[in-house]
Amino acid sequence: MIIQTEGLAKRYGRNDALVDLSMEVNAGEVFGFLGPNGAGKTTAVKLLLGLARPSGGRGTVLGAPLGDRAARRGIGYLPELFRYQPWLRAREVLALHASLSGGADRSRAALDKVLDEVGLLDRADDAVGGFSKGMQQRLGLGVALLGSPALVVLDEPTSALDPVGRADVRSIIRRARDAGSTVFLNSHILTEVERVCDRVAIVDRGRVLASGRLEDLLGEPAVRIRATDLAPDAVAGLKRFGRVGADADGWLTIAGTAPAAVPDVVAAIVAAGGRVHAVDPGRATLEDRYFELISRGAPAPPEAGG
């Protein structure tokens, strides 16, 4: 287990920043820590990194208690807000942080390998003061990846980036996972989490509302089809594809239908004399599930596979 917390809490004066945070992060996955601004996400990251002390509860990171100095050598970290000295060159930034880490390889070949991973090798000798926001974000990711850490903690890595920059960051995260790192992604951008994470925890007001694999949180697949001229017995015949529900406006919903079976459903409707006007395959989105949980506000039952 890379991260494990039980009842973790943090109080600042009379304000509870984090309440009863309990979660597990497995090795070799991208874990999304998702919630609105002010939900306690950054506070949780500070506790995991030993930058703040918990007011209650307990936890381990890389098998060691929170704040363990030796364990922190195996963690790469990209904070949400960071700034490098503008006169330093990209390779110099990496060399400085490799030196501070005490364990990362500071050779030119090792630094250039990281720069290549984040798409900045051709800018290795350029001063970072001339870098765009996206380039600085990639450089920050490079710093977090120094030494191939067992755990990479990223705090809002795609905020303020354009779509191209976000796509670049997603690719870098996937490569880090494929290289053996576990990635803890703290974000409030739903689409980014849905595209890159293996498992997620949805948190609000310092509590985990739900956690698990994306497919478990989003529920079973379904297809919605707007069809006309279907006899009742033809509608009943579609039950072989899943549970069938009908709306007054002509939409059929067939729950439990895998995306690969959608063409067969359409063919069956046409063969029964029906006319198909629209097809909406898929399942609930992470956005749907997120707003459902946030509006409800109470923790959901444990998810399968969580």
PDB file of N, CA and C in Angstrom, residues 79-155:
ATOM      1  N   PRO A  79       3.819  21.307  -6.404  1.00  0.00           N
ATOM      2  CA  PRO A  79       2.769  22.097  -5.749  1.00  0.00           C
ATOM      3  C   PRO A  79       1.932  22.839  -6.780  1.00  0.00           C
ATOM      4  N   GLU A  80       0.767  23.300  -6.356  1.00  0.00           N
ATOM      5  CA  GLU A  80      -0.098  24.045  -7.266  1.00  0.00           C
ATOM      6  C   GLU A  80       0.555  25.358  -7.679  1.00  0.00           C
ATOM      7  N   LEU A  81       1.148  26.056  -6.735  1.00  0.00           N
ATOM      8  CA  LEU A  81       1.807  27.329  -6.998  1.00  0.00           C
ATOM      9  C   LEU A  81       3.297  27.171  -6.774  1.00  0.00           C
ATOM     10  N   PHE A  82       4.071  27.425  -7.800  1.00  0.00           N
ATOM     11  CA  PHE A  82       5.525  27.312  -7.680  1.00  0.00           C
ATOM     12  C   PHE A  82       6.157  28.336  -8.601  1.00  0.00           C
ATOM     13  N   ARG A  83       7.403  28.637  -8.326  1.00  0.00           N
ATOM     14  CA  ARG A  83       8.118  29.592  -9.168  1.00  0.00           C
ATOM     15  C   ARG A  83       9.611  29.291  -9.086  1.00  0.00           C
ATOM     16  N   TYR A  84      10.252  29.292 -10.237  1.00  0.00           N
ATOM     17  CA  TYR A  84      11.696  29.089 -10.279  1.00  0.00           C
ATOM     18  C   TYR A  84      12.386  30.407 -10.598  1.00  0.00           C
ATOM     19  N   GLN A  85      13.613  30.529 -10.151  1.00  0.00           N
ATOM     20  CA  GLN A  85      14.381  31.749 -10.423  1.00  0.00           C
ATOM     21  C   GLN A  85      14.470  31.936 -11.940  1.00  0.00           C
ATOM     22  N   PRO A  86      14.024  33.075 -12.442  1.00  0.00           N
ATOM     23  CA  PRO A  86      13.903  33.249 -13.888  1.00  0.00           C
ATOM     24  C   PRO A  86      15.229  33.209 -14.632  1.00  0.00           C
ATOM     25  N   TRP A  87      16.346  33.470 -13.922  1.00  0.00           N
ATOM     26  CA  TRP A  87      17.639  33.469 -14.615  1.00  0.00           C
ATOM     27  C   TRP A  87      18.232  32.067 -14.761  1.00  0.00           C
ATOM     28  N   LEU A  88      17.684  31.080 -14.051  1.00  0.00           N
ATOM     29  CA  LEU A  88      18.201  29.723 -14.154  1.00  0.00           C
ATOM     30  C   LEU A  88      17.768  29.083 -15.469  1.00  0.00           C
ATOM     31  N   ARG A  89      18.645  28.273 -16.022  1.00  0.00           N
ATOM     32  CA  ARG A  89      18.289  27.483 -17.198  1.00  0.00           C
ATOM     33  C   ARG A  89      17.552  26.223 -16.758  1.00  0.00           C
ATOM     34  N   ALA A  90      16.807  25.623 -17.676  1.00  0.00           N
ATOM     35  CA  ALA A  90      15.983  24.473 -17.328  1.00  0.00           C
ATOM     36  C   ALA A  90      16.820  23.352 -16.716  1.00  0.00           C
ATOM     37  N   ARG A  91      17.962  23.060 -17.317  1.00  0.00           N
ATOM     38  CA  ARG A  91      18.809  21.998 -16.777  1.00  0.00           C
ATOM     39  C   ARG A  91      19.340  22.367 -15.393  1.00  0.00           C
ATOM     40  N   GLU A  92      19.605  23.650 -15.170  1.00  0.00           N
ATOM     41  CA  GLU A  92      20.088  24.097 -13.863  1.00  0.00           C
ATOM     42  C   GLU A  92      19.014  23.944 -12.786  1.00  0.00           C
ATOM     43  N   VAL A  93      17.754  24.168 -13.147  1.00  0.00           N
ATOM     44  CA  VAL A  93      16.664  23.976 -12.188  1.00  0.00           C
ATOM     45  C   VAL A  93      16.627  22.514 -11.734  1.00  0.00           C
ATOM     46  N   LEU A  94      16.721  21.609 -12.687  1.00  0.00           N
ATOM     47  CA  LEU A  94      16.705  20.193 -12.335  1.00  0.00           C
ATOM     48  C   LEU A  94      17.925  19.821 -11.501  1.00  0.00           C
ATOM     49  N   ALA A  95      19.097  20.343 -11.877  1.00  0.00           N
ATOM     50  CA  ALA A  95      20.313  20.030 -11.127  1.00  0.00           C
ATOM     51  C   ALA A  95      20.209  20.518  -9.684  1.00  0.00           C
ATOM     52  N   LEU A  96      19.640  21.705  -9.485  1.00  0.00           N
ATOM     53  CA  LEU A  96      19.477  22.245  -8.139  1.00  0.00           C
ATOM     54  C   LEU A  96      18.583  21.347  -7.299  1.00  0.00           C
ATOM     55  N   HIS A  97      17.442  20.938  -7.847  1.00  0.00           N
ATOM     56  CA  HIS A  97      16.522  20.108  -7.079  1.00  0.00           C
ATOM     57  C   HIS A  97      17.045  18.686  -6.893  1.00  0.00           C
ATOM     58  N   ALA A  98      17.798  18.186  -7.851  1.00  0.00           N
ATOM     59  CA  ALA A  98      18.427  16.883  -7.663  1.00  0.00           C
ATOM     60  C   ALA A  98      19.417  16.933  -6.511  1.00  0.00           C
ATOM     61  N   SER A  99      20.135  18.037  -6.414  1.00  0.00           N
ATOM     62  CA  SER A  99      21.080  18.217  -5.309  1.00  0.00           C
ATOM     63  C   SER A  99      20.353  18.295  -3.971  1.00  0.00           C
ATOM     64  N   LEU A 100      19.240  19.029  -3.938  1.00  0.00           N
ATOM     65  CA  LEU A 100      18.480  19.175  -2.693  1.00  0.00           C
ATOM     66  C   LEU A 100      17.855  17.856  -2.253  1.00  0.00           C
ATOM     67  N   SER A 101      17.476  17.016  -3.217  1.00  0.00           N
ATOM     68  CA  SER A 101      16.837  15.749  -2.870  1.00  0.00           C
ATOM     69  C   SER A 101      17.800  14.784  -2.205  1.00  0.00           C
ATOM     70  N   GLY A 102      19.070  14.904  -2.556  1.00  0.00           N
ATOM     71  CA  GLY A 102      20.078  14.047  -1.946  1.00  0.00           C
ATOM     72  C   GLY A 102      20.156  12.660  -2.540  1.00  0.00           C
ATOM     73  N   GLY A 103      19.235  12.296  -3.434  1.00  0.00           N
ATOM     74  CA  GLY A 103      19.270  10.939  -3.966  1.00  0.00           C
ATOM     75  C   GLY A 103      19.191  10.845  -5.470  1.00  0.00           C
ATOM     76  N   ALA A 104      18.765  11.890  -6.133  1.00  0.00           N
ATOM     77  CA  ALA A 104      18.594  11.835  -7.583  1.00  0.00           C
ATOM     78  C   ALA A 104      19.939  11.979  -8.301  1.00  0.00           C
ATOM     79  N   ASP A 105      20.042  11.331  -9.437  1.00  0.00           N
ATOM     80  CA  ASP A 105      21.242  11.400 -10.266  1.00  0.00           C
ATOM     81  C   ASP A 105      21.365  12.803 -10.856  1.00  0.00           C
ATOM     82  N   ARG A 106      22.516  13.460 -10.640  1.00  0.00           N
ATOM     83  CA  ARG A 106      22.724  14.828 -11.120  1.00  0.00           C
ATOM     84  C   ARG A 106      23.533  14.889 -12.396  1.00  0.00           C
ATOM     85  N   SER A 107      23.820  13.739 -12.987  1.00  0.00           N
ATOM     86  CA  SER A 107      24.607  13.749 -14.215  1.00  0.00           C
ATOM     87  C   SER A 107      23.831  14.418 -15.339  1.00  0.00           C
ATOM     88  N   ARG A 108      24.570  14.958 -16.305  1.00  0.00           N
ATOM     89  CA  ARG A 108      23.924  15.619 -17.434  1.00  0.00           C
ATOM     90  C   ARG A 108      23.009  14.668 -18.185  1.00  0.00           C
ATOM     91  N   ALA A 109      23.442  13.411 -18.326  1.00  0.00           N
ATOM     92  CA  ALA A 109      22.634  12.433 -19.051  1.00  0.00           C
ATOM     93  C   ALA A 109      21.307  12.181 -18.333  1.00  0.00           C
ATOM     94  N   ALA A 110      21.355  12.082 -17.004  1.00  0.00           N
ATOM     95  CA  ALA A 110      20.132  11.825 -16.236  1.00  0.00           C
ATOM     96  C   ALA A 110      19.185  13.018 -16.304  1.00  0.00           C
ATOM     97  N   LEU A 111      19.739  14.224 -16.199  1.00  0.00           N
ATOM     98  CA  LEU A 111      18.896  15.420 -16.269  1.00  0.00           C
ATOM     99  C   LEU A 111      18.280  15.579 -17.648  1.00  0.00           C
ATOM    100  N   ASP A 112      19.068  15.306 -18.682  1.00  0.00           N
ATOM    101  CA  ASP A 112      18.539  15.421 -20.044  1.00  0.00           C
ATOM    102  C   ASP A 112      17.468  14.370 -20.313  1.00  0.00           C
ATOM    103  N   LYS A 113      17.588  13.215 -19.671  1.00  0.00           N
ATOM    104  CA  LYS A 113      16.556  12.183 -19.843  1.00  0.00           C
ATOM    105  C   LYS A 113      15.213  12.681 -19.295  1.00  0.00           C
ATOM    106  N   VAL A 114      15.252  13.351 -18.136  1.00  0.00           N
ATOM    107  CA  VAL A 114      14.018  13.901 -17.566  1.00  0.00           C
ATOM    108  C   VAL A 114      13.470  15.016 -18.451  1.00  0.00           C
ATOM    109  N   LEU A 115      14.359  15.887 -18.928  1.00  0.00           N
ATOM    110  CA  LEU A 115      13.915  16.966 -19.815  1.00  0.00           C
ATOM    111  C   LEU A 115      13.272  16.413 -21.080  1.00  0.00           C
ATOM    112  N   ASP A 116      13.818  15.331 -21.586  1.00  0.00           N
ATOM    113  CA  ASP A 116      13.244  14.699 -22.774  1.00  0.00           C
ATOM    114  C   ASP A 116      11.856  14.132 -22.461  1.00  0.00           C
ATOM    115  N   GLU A 117      11.680  13.553 -21.275  1.00  0.00           N
ATOM    116  CA  GLU A 117      10.404  12.972 -20.874  1.00  0.00           C
ATOM    117  C   GLU A 117       9.298  14.031 -20.842  1.00  0.00           C
ATOM    118  N   VAL A 118       9.662  15.243 -20.454  1.00  0.00           N
ATOM    119  CA  VAL A 118       8.646  16.301 -20.336  1.00  0.00           C
ATOM    120  C   VAL A 118       8.652  17.239 -21.539  1.00  0.00           C
ATOM    121  N   GLY A 119       9.398  16.884 -22.575  1.00  0.00           N
ATOM    122  CA  GLY A 119       9.362  17.635 -23.818  1.00  0.00           C
ATOM    123  C   GLY A 119      10.109  18.955 -23.794  1.00  0.00           C
ATOM    124  N   LEU A 120      11.168  19.042 -22.983  1.00  0.00           N
ATOM    125  CA  LEU A 120      11.918  20.299 -22.874  1.00  0.00           C
ATOM    126  C   LEU A 120      13.403  20.148 -23.186  1.00  0.00           C
ATOM    127  N   LEU A 121      13.792  19.043 -23.775  1.00  0.00           N
ATOM    128  CA  LEU A 121      15.218  18.842 -24.018  1.00  0.00           C
ATOM    129  C   LEU A 121      15.791  19.921 -24.928  1.00  0.00           C
ATOM    130  N   ASP A 122      14.999  20.362 -25.901  1.00  0.00           N
ATOM    131  CA  ASP A 122      15.505  21.381 -26.815  1.00  0.00           C
ATOM    132  C   ASP A 122      15.580  22.763 -26.168  1.00  0.00           C
ATOM    133  N   ARG A 123      15.028  22.916 -24.952  1.00  0.00           N
ATOM    134  CA  ARG A 123      15.087  24.180 -24.230  1.00  0.00           C
ATOM    135  C   ARG A 123      15.931  24.065 -22.965  1.00  0.00           C
ATOM    136  N   ALA A 124      16.780  23.046 -22.902  1.00  0.00           N
ATOM    137  CA  ALA A 124      17.547  22.769 -21.687  1.00  0.00           C
ATOM    138  C   ALA A 124      18.432  23.930 -21.272  1.00  0.00           C
ATOM    139  N   ASP A 125      18.959  24.683 -22.224  1.00  0.00           N
ATOM    140  CA  ASP A 125      19.896  25.766 -21.919  1.00  0.00           C
ATOM    141  C   ASP A 125      19.239  27.142 -21.978  1.00  0.00           C
ATOM    142  N   ASP A 126      17.894  27.177 -22.001  1.00  0.00           N
ATOM    143  CA  ASP A 126      17.175  28.448 -22.019  1.00  0.00           C
ATOM    144  C   ASP A 126      16.767  28.841 -20.603  1.00  0.00           C
ATOM    145  N   ALA A 127      16.809  30.141 -20.330  1.00  0.00           N
ATOM    146  CA  ALA A 127      16.375  30.642 -19.028  1.00  0.00           C
ATOM    147  C   ALA A 127      14.870  30.450 -18.871  1.00  0.00           C
ATOM    148  N   VAL A 128      14.435  29.982 -17.674  1.00  0.00           N
ATOM    149  CA  VAL A 128      13.031  29.655 -17.479  1.00  0.00           C
ATOM    150  C   VAL A 128      12.154  30.908 -17.415  1.00  0.00           C
ATOM    151  N   GLY A 129      12.773  32.088 -17.253  1.00  0.00           N
ATOM    152  CA  GLY A 129      11.988  33.317 -17.256  1.00  0.00           C
ATOM    153  C   GLY A 129      11.285  33.559 -18.570  1.00  0.00           C
ATOM    154  N   GLY A 130      11.775  32.937 -19.635  1.00  0.00           N
ATOM    155  CA  GLY A 130      11.144  33.089 -20.947  1.00  0.00           C
ATOM    156  C   GLY A 130      10.192  31.963 -21.291  1.00  0.00           C
ATOM    157  N   PHE A 131       9.928  31.069 -20.340  1.00  0.00           N
ATOM    158  CA  PHE A 131       9.046  29.935 -20.602  1.00  0.00           C
ATOM    159  C   PHE A 131       7.579  30.346 -20.478  1.00  0.00           C
ATOM    160  N   SER A 132       6.748  29.726 -21.284  1.00  0.00           N
ATOM    161  CA  SER A 132       5.304  29.897 -21.149  1.00  0.00           C
ATOM    162  C   SER A 132       4.823  29.153 -19.908  1.00  0.00           C
ATOM    163  N   LYS A 133       3.561  29.379 -19.536  1.00  0.00           N
ATOM    164  CA  LYS A 133       2.988  28.682 -18.390  1.00  0.00           C
ATOM    165  C   LYS A 133       3.047  27.179 -18.585  1.00  0.00           C
ATOM    166  N   GLY A 134       2.697  26.721 -19.782  1.00  0.00           N
ATOM    167  CA  GLY A 134       2.730  25.293 -20.050  1.00  0.00           C
ATOM    168  C   GLY A 134       4.133  24.708 -19.947  1.00  0.00           C
ATOM    169  N   MET A 135       5.125  25.441 -20.448  1.00  0.00           N
ATOM    170  CA  MET A 135       6.507  24.959 -20.361  1.00  0.00           C
ATOM    171  C   MET A 135       6.977  24.917 -18.905  1.00  0.00           C
ATOM    172  N   GLN A 136       6.599  25.927 -18.125  1.00  0.00           N
ATOM    173  CA  GLN A 136       6.975  25.917 -16.711  1.00  0.00           C
ATOM    174  C   GLN A 136       6.311  24.754 -15.987  1.00  0.00           C
ATOM    175  N   GLN A 137       5.071  24.441 -16.377  1.00  0.00           N
ATOM    176  CA  GLN A 137       4.381  23.312 -15.753  1.00  0.00           C
ATOM    177  C   GLN A 137       5.079  22.008 -16.088  1.00  0.00           C
ATOM    178  N   ARG A 138       5.529  21.868 -17.327  1.00  0.00           N
ATOM    179  CA  ARG A 138       6.258  20.657 -17.698  1.00  0.00           C
ATOM    180  C   ARG A 138       7.585  20.577 -16.955  1.00  0.00           C
ATOM    181  N   LEU A 139       8.240  21.719 -16.750  1.00  0.00           N
ATOM    182  CA  LEU A 139       9.485  21.723 -15.994  1.00  0.00           C
ATOM    183  C   LEU A 139       9.216  21.310 -14.540  1.00  0.00           C
ATOM    184  N   GLY A 140       8.107  21.812 -13.962  1.00  0.00           N
ATOM    185  CA  GLY A 140       7.745  21.402 -12.614  1.00  0.00           C
ATOM    186  C   GLY A 140       7.495  19.906 -12.527  1.00  0.00           C
ATOM    187  N   LEU A 141       6.865  19.342 -13.541  1.00  0.00           N
ATOM    188  CA  LEU A 141       6.677  17.898 -13.576  1.00  0.00           C
ATOM    189  C   LEU A 141       8.020  17.176 -13.646  1.00  0.00           C
ATOM    190  N   GLY A 142       8.945  17.741 -14.412  1.00  0.00           N
ATOM    191  CA  GLY A 142      10.278  17.158 -14.481  1.00  0.00           C
ATOM    192  C   GLY A 142      10.944  17.123 -13.118  1.00  0.00           C
ATOM    193  N   VAL A 143      10.800  18.201 -12.362  1.00  0.00           N
ATOM    194  CA  VAL A 143      11.357  18.235 -11.003  1.00  0.00           C
ATOM    195  C   VAL A 143      10.725  17.129 -10.156  1.00  0.00           C
ATOM    196  N   ALA A 144       9.405  16.967 -10.269  1.00  0.00           N
ATOM    197  CA  ALA A 144       8.707  15.950  -9.484  1.00  0.00           C
ATOM    198  C   ALA A 144       9.130  14.536  -9.880  1.00  0.00           C
ATOM    199  N   LEU A 145       9.582  14.356 -11.118  1.00  0.00           N
ATOM    200  CA  LEU A 145       9.944  13.020 -11.606  1.00  0.00           C
ATOM    201  C   LEU A 145      11.412  12.681 -11.406  1.00  0.00           C
ATOM    202  N   LEU A 146      12.181  13.609 -10.867  1.00  0.00           N
ATOM    203  CA  LEU A 146      13.604  13.348 -10.652  1.00  0.00           C
ATOM    204  C   LEU A 146      13.805  12.112  -9.775  1.00  0.00           C
ATOM    205  N   GLY A 147      14.714  11.249 -10.210  1.00  0.00           N
ATOM    206  CA  GLY A 147      15.024  10.061  -9.420  1.00  0.00           C
ATOM    207  C   GLY A 147      14.001   8.958  -9.512  1.00  0.00           C
ATOM    208  N   SER A 148      13.046   9.054 -10.432  1.00  0.00           N
ATOM    209  CA  SER A 148      11.992   8.042 -10.599  1.00  0.00           C
ATOM    210  C   SER A 148      11.362   7.676  -9.255  1.00  0.00           C
ATOM    211  N   PRO A 149      10.706   8.619  -8.593  1.00  0.00           N
ATOM    212  CA  PRO A 149      10.169   8.369  -7.253  1.00  0.00           C
ATOM    213  C   PRO A 149       9.067   7.316  -7.256  1.00  0.00           C
ATOM    214  N   ALA A 150       8.928   6.631  -6.132  1.00  0.00           N
ATOM    215  CA  ALA A 150       7.866   5.629  -6.001  1.00  0.00           C
ATOM    216  C   ALA A 150       6.499   6.286  -5.999  1.00  0.00           C
ATOM    217  N   LEU A 151       6.429   7.509  -5.466  1.00  0.00           N
ATOM    218  CA  LEU A 151       5.169   8.239  -5.384  1.00  0.00           C
ATOM    219  C   LEU A 151       5.364   9.640  -5.936  1.00  0.00           C
ATOM    220  N   VAL A 152       4.490  10.038  -6.862  1.00  0.00           N
ATOM    221  CA  VAL A 152       4.504  11.391  -7.422  1.00  0.00           C
ATOM    222  C   VAL A 152       3.201  12.072  -7.013  1.00  0.00           C
ATOM    223  N   VAL A 153       3.306  13.176  -6.264  1.00  0.00           N
ATOM    224  CA  VAL A 153       2.142  13.913  -5.794  1.00  0.00           C
ATOM    225  C   VAL A 153       2.020  15.193  -6.611  1.00  0.00           C
ATOM    226  N   LEU A 154       0.900  15.344  -7.304  1.00  0.00           N
ATOM    227  CA  LEU A 154       0.687  16.489  -8.184  1.00  0.00           C
ATOM    228  C   LEU A 154      -0.528  17.270  -7.696  1.00  0.00           C
ATOM    229  N   ASP A 155      -0.329  18.518  -7.351  1.00  0.00           N
ATOM    230  CA  ASP A 155      -1.397  19.362  -6.829  1.00  0.00           C
ATOM    231  C   ASP A 155      -1.882  20.297  -7.938  1.00  0.00           C
TER     232      ASP A 155
END
